mmCIF file of C-alpha atoms in Angstrom:
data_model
loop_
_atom_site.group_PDB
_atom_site.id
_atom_site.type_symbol
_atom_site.label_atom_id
_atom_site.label_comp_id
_atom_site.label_asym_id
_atom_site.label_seq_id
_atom_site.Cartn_x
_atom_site.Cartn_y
_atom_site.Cartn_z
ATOM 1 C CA UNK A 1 68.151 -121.140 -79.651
ATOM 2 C CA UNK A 2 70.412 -119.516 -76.865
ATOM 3 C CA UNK A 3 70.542 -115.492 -77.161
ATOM 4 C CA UNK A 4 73.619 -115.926 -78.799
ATOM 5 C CA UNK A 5 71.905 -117.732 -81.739
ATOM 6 C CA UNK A 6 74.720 -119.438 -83.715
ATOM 7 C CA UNK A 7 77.053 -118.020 -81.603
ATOM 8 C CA UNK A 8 79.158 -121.184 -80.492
ATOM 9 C CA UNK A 9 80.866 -121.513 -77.185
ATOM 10 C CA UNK A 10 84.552 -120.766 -78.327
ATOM 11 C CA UNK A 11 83.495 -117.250 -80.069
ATOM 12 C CA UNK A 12 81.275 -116.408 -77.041
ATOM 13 C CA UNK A 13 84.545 -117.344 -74.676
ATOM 14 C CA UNK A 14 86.772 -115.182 -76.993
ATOM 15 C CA UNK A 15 83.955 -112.301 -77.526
ATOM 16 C CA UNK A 16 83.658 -112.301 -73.350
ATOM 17 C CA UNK A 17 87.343 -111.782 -73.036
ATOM 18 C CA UNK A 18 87.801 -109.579 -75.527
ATOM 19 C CA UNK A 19 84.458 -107.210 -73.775
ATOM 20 C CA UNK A 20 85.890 -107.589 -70.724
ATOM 21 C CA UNK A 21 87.431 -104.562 -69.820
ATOM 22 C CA UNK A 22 84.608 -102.970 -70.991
ATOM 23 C CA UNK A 23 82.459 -104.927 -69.299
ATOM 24 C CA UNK A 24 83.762 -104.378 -65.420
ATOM 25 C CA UNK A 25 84.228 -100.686 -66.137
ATOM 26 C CA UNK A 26 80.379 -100.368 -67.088
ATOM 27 C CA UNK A 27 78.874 -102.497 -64.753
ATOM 28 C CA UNK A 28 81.028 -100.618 -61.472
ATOM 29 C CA UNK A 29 79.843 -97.743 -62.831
ATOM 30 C CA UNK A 30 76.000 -98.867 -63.289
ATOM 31 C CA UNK A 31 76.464 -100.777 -59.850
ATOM 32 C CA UNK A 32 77.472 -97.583 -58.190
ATOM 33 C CA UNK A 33 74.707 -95.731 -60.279
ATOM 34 C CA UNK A 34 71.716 -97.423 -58.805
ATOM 35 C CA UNK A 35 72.434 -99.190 -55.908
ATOM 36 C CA UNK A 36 69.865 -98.193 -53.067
ATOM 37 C CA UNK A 37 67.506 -95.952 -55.431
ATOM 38 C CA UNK A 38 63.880 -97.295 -55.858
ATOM 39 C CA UNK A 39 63.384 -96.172 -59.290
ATOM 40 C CA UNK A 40 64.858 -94.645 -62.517
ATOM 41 C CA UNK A 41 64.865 -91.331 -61.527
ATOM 42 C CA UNK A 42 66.601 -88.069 -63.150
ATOM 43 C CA UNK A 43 69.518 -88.729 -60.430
ATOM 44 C CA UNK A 44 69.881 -92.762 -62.655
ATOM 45 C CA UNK A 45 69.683 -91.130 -65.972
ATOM 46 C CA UNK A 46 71.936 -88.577 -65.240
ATOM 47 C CA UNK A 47 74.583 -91.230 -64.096
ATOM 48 C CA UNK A 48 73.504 -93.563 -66.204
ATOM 49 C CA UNK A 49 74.692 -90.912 -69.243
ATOM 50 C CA UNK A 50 78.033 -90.364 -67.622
ATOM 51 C CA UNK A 51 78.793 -93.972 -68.195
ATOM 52 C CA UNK A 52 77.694 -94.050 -70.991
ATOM 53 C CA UNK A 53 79.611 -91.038 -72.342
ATOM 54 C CA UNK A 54 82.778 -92.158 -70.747
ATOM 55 C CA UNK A 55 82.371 -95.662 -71.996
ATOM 56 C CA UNK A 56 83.066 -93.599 -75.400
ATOM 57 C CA UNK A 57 79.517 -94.233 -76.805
ATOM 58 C CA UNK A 58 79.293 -90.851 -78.152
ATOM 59 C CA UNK A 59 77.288 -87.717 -76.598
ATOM 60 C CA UNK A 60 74.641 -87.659 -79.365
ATOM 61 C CA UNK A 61 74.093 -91.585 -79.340
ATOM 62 C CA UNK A 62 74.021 -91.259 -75.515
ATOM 63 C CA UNK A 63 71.252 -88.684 -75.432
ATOM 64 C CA UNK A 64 69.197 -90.961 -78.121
ATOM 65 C CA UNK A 65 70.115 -93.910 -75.576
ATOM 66 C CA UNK A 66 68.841 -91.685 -72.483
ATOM 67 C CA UNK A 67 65.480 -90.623 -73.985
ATOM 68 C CA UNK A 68 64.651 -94.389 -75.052
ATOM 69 C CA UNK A 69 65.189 -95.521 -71.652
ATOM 70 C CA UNK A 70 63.089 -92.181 -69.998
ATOM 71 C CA UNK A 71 60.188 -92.814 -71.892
ATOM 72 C CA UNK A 72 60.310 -96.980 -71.323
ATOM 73 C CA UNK A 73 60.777 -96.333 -67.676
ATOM 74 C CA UNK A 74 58.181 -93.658 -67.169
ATOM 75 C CA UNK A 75 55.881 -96.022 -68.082
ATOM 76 C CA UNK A 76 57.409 -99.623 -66.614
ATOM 77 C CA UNK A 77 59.176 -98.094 -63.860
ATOM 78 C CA UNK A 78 62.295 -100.338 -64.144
ATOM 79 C CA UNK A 79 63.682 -100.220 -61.035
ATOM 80 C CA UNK A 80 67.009 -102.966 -60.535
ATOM 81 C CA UNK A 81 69.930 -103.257 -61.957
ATOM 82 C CA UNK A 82 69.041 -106.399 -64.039
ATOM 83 C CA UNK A 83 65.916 -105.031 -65.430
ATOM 84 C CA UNK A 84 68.091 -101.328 -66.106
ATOM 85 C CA UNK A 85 70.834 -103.127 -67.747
ATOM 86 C CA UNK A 86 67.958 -105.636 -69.702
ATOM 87 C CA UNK A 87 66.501 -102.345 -70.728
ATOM 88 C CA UNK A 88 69.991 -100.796 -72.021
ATOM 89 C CA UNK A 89 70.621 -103.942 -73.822
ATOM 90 C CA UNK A 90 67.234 -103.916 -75.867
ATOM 91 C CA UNK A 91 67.354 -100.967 -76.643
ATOM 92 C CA UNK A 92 71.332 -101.007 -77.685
ATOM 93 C CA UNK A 93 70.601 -103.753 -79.881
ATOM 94 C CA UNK A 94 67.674 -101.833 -81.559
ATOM 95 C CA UNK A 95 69.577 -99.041 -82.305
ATOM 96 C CA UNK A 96 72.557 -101.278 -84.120
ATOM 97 C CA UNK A 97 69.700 -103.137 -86.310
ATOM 98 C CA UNK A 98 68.621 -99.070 -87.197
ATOM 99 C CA UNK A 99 71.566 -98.660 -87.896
ATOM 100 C CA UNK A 100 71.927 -101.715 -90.825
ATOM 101 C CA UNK A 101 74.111 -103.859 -88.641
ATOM 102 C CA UNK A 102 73.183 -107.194 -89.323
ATOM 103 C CA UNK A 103 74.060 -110.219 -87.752
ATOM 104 C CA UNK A 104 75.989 -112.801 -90.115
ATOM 105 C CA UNK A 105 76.863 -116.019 -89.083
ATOM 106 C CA UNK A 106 80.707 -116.452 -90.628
ATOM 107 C CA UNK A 107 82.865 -114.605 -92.728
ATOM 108 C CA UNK A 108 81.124 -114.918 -96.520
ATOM 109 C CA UNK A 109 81.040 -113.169 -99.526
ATOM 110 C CA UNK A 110 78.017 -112.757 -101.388
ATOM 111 C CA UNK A 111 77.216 -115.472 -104.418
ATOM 112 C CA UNK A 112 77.306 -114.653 -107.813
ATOM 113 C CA UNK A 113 80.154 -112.026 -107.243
ATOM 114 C CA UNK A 114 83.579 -113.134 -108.459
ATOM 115 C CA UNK A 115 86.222 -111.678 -107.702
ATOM 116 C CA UNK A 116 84.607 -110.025 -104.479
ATOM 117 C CA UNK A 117 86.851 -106.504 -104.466
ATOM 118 C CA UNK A 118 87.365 -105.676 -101.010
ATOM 119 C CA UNK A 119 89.447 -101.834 -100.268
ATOM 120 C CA UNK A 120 90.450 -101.563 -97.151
ATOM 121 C CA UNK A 121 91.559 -98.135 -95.804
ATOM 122 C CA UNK A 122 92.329 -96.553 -91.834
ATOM 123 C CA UNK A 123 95.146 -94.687 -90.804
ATOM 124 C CA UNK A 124 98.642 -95.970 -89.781
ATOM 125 C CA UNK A 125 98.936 -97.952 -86.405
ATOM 126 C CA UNK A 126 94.963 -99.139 -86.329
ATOM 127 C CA UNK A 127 95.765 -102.298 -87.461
ATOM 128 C CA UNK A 128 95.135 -102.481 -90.589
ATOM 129 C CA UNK A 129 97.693 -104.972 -91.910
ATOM 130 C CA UNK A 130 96.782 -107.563 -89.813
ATOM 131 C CA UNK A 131 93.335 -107.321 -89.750
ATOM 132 C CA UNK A 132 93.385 -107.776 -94.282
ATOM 133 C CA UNK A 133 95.856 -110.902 -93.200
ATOM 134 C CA UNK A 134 93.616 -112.504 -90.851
ATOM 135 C CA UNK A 135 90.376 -111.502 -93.454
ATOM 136 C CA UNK A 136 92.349 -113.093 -95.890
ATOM 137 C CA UNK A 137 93.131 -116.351 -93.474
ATOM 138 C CA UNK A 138 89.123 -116.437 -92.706
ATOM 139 C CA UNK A 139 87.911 -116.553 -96.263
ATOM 140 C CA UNK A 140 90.734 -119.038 -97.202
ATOM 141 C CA UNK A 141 89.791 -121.430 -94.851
ATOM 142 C CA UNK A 142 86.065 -121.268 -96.212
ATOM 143 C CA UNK A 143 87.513 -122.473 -98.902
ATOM 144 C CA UNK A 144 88.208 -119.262 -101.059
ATOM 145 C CA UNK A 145 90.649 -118.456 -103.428
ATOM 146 C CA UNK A 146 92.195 -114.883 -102.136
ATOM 147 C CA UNK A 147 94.361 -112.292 -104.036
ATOM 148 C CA UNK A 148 96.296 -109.246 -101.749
ATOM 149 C CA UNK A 149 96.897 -105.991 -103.277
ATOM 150 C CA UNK A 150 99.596 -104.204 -101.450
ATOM 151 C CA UNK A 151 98.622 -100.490 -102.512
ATOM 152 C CA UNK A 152 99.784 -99.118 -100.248
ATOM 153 C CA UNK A 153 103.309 -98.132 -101.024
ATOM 154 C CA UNK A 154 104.346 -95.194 -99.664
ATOM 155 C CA UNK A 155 105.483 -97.146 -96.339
ATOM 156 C CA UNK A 156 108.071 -100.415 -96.936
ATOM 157 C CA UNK A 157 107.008 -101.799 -93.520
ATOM 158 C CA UNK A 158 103.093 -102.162 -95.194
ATOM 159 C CA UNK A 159 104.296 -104.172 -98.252
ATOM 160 C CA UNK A 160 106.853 -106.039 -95.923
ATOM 161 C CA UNK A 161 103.859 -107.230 -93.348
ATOM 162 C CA UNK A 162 101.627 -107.879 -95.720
ATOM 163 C CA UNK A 163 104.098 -110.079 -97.466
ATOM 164 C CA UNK A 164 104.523 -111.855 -94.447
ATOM 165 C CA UNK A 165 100.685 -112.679 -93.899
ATOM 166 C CA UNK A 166 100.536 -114.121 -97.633
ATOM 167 C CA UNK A 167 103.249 -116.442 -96.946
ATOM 168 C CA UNK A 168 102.106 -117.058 -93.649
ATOM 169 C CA UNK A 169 98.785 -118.244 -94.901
ATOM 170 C CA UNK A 170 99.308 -119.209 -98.107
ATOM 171 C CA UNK A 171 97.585 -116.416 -100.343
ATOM 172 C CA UNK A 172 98.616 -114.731 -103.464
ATOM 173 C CA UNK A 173 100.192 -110.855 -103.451
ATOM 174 C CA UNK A 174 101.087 -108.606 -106.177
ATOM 175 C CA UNK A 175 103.156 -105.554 -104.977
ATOM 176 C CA UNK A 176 105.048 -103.263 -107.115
ATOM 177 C CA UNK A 177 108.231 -101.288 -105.923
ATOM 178 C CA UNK A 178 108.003 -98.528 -103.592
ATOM 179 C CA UNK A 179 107.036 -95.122 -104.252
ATOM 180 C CA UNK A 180 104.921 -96.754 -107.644
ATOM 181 C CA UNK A 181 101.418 -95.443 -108.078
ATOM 182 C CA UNK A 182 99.081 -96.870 -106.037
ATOM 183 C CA UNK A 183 96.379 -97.075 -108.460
ATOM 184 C CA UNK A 184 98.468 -99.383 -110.733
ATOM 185 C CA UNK A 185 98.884 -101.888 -108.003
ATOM 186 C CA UNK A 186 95.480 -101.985 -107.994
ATOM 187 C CA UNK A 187 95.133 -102.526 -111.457
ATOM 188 C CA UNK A 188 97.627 -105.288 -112.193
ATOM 189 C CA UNK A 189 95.949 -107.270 -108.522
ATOM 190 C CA UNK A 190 92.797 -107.577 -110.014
ATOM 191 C CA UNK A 191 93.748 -108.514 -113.564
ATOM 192 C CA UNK A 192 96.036 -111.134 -111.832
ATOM 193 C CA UNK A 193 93.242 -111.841 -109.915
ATOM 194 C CA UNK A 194 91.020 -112.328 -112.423
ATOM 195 C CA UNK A 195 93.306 -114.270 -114.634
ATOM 196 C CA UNK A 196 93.373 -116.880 -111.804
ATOM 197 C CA UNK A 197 90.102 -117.248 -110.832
ATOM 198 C CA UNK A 198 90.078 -115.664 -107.161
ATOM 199 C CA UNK A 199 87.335 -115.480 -105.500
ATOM 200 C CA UNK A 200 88.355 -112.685 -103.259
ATOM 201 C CA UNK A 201 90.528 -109.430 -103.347
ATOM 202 C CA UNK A 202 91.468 -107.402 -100.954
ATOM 203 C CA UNK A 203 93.431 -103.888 -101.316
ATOM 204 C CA UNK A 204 95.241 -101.999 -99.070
ATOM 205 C CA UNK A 205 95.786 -98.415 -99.290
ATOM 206 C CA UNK A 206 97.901 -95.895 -97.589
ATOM 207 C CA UNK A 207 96.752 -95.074 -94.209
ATOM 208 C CA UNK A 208 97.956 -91.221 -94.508
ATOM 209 C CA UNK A 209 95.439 -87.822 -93.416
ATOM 210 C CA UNK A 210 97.547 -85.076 -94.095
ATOM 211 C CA UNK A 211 94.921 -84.098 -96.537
ATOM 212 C CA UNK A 212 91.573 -84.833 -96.628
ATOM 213 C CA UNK A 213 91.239 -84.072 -100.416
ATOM 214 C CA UNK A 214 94.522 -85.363 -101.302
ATOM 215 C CA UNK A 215 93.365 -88.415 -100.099
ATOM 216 C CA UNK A 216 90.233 -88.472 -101.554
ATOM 217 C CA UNK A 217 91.859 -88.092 -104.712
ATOM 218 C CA UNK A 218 93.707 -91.173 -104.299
ATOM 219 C CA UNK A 219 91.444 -93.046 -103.233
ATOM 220 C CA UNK A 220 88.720 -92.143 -105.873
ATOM 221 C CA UNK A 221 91.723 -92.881 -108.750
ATOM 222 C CA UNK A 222 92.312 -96.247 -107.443
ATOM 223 C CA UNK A 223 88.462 -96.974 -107.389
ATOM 224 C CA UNK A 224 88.239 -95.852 -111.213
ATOM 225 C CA UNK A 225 91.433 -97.638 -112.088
ATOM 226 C CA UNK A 226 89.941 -100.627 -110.847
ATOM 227 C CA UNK A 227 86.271 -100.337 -112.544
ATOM 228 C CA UNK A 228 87.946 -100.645 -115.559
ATOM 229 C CA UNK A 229 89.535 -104.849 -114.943
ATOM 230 C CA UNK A 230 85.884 -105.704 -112.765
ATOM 231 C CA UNK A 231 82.937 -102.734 -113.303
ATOM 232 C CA UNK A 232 81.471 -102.783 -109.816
ATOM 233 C CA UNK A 233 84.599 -102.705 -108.018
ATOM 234 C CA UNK A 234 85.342 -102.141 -105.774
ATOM 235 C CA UNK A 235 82.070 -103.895 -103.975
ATOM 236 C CA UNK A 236 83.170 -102.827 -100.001
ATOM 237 C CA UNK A 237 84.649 -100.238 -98.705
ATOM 238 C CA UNK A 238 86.141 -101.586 -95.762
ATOM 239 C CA UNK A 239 87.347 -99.012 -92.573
ATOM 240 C CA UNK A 240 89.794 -100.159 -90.027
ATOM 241 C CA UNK A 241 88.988 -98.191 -86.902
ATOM 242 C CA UNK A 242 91.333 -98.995 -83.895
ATOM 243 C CA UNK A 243 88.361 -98.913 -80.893
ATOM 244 C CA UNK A 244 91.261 -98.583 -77.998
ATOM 245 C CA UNK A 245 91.582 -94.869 -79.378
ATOM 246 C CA UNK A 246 87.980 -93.849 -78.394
ATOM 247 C CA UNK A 247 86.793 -90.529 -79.739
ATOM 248 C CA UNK A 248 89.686 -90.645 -82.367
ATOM 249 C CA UNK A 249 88.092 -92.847 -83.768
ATOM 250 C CA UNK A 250 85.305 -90.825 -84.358
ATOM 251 C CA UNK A 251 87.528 -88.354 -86.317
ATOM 252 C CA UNK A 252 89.078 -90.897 -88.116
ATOM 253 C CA UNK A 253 85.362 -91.909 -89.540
ATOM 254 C CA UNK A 254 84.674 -88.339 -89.990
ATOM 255 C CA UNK A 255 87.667 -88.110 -92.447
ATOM 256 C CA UNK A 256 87.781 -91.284 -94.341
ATOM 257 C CA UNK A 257 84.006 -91.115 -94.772
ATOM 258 C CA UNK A 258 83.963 -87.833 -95.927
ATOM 259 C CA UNK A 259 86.787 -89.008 -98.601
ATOM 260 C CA UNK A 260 85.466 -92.194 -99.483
ATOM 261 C CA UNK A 261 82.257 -94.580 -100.096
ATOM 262 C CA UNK A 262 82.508 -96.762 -96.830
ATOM 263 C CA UNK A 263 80.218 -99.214 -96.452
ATOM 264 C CA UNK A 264 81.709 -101.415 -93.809
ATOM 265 C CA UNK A 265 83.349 -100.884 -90.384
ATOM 266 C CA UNK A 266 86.066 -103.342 -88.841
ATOM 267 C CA UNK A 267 87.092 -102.089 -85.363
ATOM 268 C CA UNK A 268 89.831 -103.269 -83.533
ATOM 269 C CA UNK A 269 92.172 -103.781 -80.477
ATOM 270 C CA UNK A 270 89.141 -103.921 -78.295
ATOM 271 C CA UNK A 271 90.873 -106.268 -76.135
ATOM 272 C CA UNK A 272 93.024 -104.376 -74.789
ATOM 273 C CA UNK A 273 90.084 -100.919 -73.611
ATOM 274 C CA UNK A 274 87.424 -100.296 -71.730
ATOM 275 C CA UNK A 275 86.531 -98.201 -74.195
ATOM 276 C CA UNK A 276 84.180 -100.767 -76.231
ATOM 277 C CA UNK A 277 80.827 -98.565 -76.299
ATOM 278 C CA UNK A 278 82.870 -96.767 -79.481
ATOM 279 C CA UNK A 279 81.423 -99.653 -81.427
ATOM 280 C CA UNK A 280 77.922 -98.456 -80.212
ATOM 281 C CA UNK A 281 78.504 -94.525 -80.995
ATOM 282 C CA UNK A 282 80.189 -94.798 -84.471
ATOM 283 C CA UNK A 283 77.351 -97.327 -85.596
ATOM 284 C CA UNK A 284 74.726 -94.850 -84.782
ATOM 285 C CA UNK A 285 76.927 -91.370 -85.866
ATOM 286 C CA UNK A 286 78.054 -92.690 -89.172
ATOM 287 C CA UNK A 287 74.773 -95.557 -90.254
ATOM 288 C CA UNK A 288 77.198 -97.412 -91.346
ATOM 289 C CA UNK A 289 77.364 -101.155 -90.297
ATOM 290 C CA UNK A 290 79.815 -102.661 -88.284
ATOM 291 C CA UNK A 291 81.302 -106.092 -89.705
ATOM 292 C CA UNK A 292 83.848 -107.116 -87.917
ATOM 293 C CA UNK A 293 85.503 -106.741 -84.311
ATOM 294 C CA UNK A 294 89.169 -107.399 -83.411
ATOM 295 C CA UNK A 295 89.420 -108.912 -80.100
ATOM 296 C CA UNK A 296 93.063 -110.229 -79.931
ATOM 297 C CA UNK A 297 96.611 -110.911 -81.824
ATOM 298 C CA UNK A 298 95.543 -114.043 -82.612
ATOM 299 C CA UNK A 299 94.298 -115.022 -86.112
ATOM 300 C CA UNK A 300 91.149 -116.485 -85.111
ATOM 301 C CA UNK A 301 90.603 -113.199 -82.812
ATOM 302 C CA UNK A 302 89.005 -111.469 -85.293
ATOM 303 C CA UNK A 303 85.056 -111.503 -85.487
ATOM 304 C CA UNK A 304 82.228 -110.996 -87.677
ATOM 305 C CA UNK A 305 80.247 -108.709 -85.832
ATOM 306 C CA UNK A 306 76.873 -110.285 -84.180
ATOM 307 C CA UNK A 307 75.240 -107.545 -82.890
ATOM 308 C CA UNK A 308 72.612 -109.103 -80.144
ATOM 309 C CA UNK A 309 76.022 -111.556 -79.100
ATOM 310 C CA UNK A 310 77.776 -107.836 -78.106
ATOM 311 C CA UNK A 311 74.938 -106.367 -76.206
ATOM 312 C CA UNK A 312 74.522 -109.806 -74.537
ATOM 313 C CA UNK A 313 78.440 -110.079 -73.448
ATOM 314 C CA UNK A 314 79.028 -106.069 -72.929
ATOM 315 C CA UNK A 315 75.546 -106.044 -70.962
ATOM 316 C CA UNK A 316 75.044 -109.259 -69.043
ATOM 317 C CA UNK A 317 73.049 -112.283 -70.473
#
């Protein structure tokens, strides 16, 4: 098995692409870092932290990074870039399995779980939209039966683009005029859901933070709203973090993790930044487990999230 494991040659190719940016900005910068030095010295790891710091990994992640690699090379004395950037990827990887990222081979939802409630929250402008209507396009061409709850109806343009995906792909909606409570949305997608035999259901919610415990509130009423039509619900907490936006989106998880249960990170528009390493950093800040990467406009441009497949493409194979 390659180091990509079931990683096949199309989602390596779009994975590459998407990394690139990323990619050539870290690797100039680790290039410039080490070239004519004989060994990891204080000089390297001092360098070696500023890209990683402006690669938006995150100061505390970078320090944990930094002392990994100190005590390794003391002992091994890694001295080229190859073996450096080996070393960064091993131990990058490590900290992302710490962390409960784990690698998953498609986009599946567990067995025995029916309907799977998916709530999907982020602010305005992350993507957020798209990335529920190309979930929704992944699951329905494994062969699942999906439901779209357009709760978030405070903004026409949200119930008007997710209206569009659902026709565009051919998946159920239930919306309710604007302005109505979200919570009831909610509530009549997953008895509709239900009543149909979906597999799947995914919510959106309003992507507002003009107040943390306002929007806790909300949140938290449209999670007990919906306990009552399926008692577990809802099962994932997804967050929509838009990676172009670097340490923003570091806030952004401060907020919505502070006001919610999330237990699942999607981050997109990594295509289009060098700023990729924020996948790293929010990982290891937050221990919460990254699922899914958005590497293009494209429908088939969003990923499940193979952790060793990053490190390998960000990093060098």
């Amino acid at each position: 098995m390659s180091l990509f494991g079931f990683f096949n040659k199309e989602k390596k190719e779009t994975l590459d692409r998407g990394l690139a940016r990323t990619k050539e900005s870290v690797f100039a910068k680790l290039t410039k870092a080490i070239v004519g030095r004989r060994k990891i010295d204080d000089d390297i790891l001092d360098e070696l932290e500023e890209v990683l710091v402006t690669s938006d990994v995150g100061v505390d992640t970078t320090l944990k990074i930094i002392d990994r690699i100190e005590r390794r090379a003391a002992a091994d004395r890694y001295v080229t870039t190859e073996e450096l950037t080996a070393l960064l990827r091993e131990e990058i990887a490590a900290l992302l399995t710490e962390n409960r990222t784990e690698d998953i081979d498609d986009f599946t939802v567990p067995q025995g779980v029916k309907p799977y409630v998916i709530m999907v929250v982020g602010v305005n402008g992350v993507g957020k939209t798209t990335t529920i209507g190309k979930l929704a396009y992944q699951f329905k061409k494994k062969g699942l039966k999906v439901y779209l709850g357009a709760a978030d109806t405070f903004r026409a343009a949200a119930v008007e683009q997710l209206t569009i995906w659902s026709e565009r792909i051919g998946v159920a909606i239930v919306k309710q005029n604007m302005g109505s409570d979200p919570a009831s949305v909610a509530y009549d997608t997953l008895n509709s859901a239900k009543a149909n035999d979906a597999d799947v259901v995914i919510i959106d919610t309003a992507g507002r933070l003009h107040n943390k415990i306002n929007l806790m509130n909300e949140l938290t009423k449209i999670k007990n709203v919906m306990k009552k039509v399926v008692a577990d619900a809802p099962h994932e907490v997804l967050l929509i973090l838009d990676g172009s936006t670097g340490q923003n989106a570091f806030e952004q998880a401060k907020q919505f993790t502070a006001a919610t249960e999330v237990n699942a990170l999607a981050i997109t528009k990594l295509d289009g930044t060098a700023k990729g390493g924020v996948v790293i950093g929010i990982s290891d800040h937050f221990h919460i487990p990254v699922k899914y990467i958005g590497l293009g406009e494209g429908v088939e441009d969003l990923q499940v999230f193979n952790k060793q497949a990053f490190v390998n493409s960000l990093f060098g194979e």
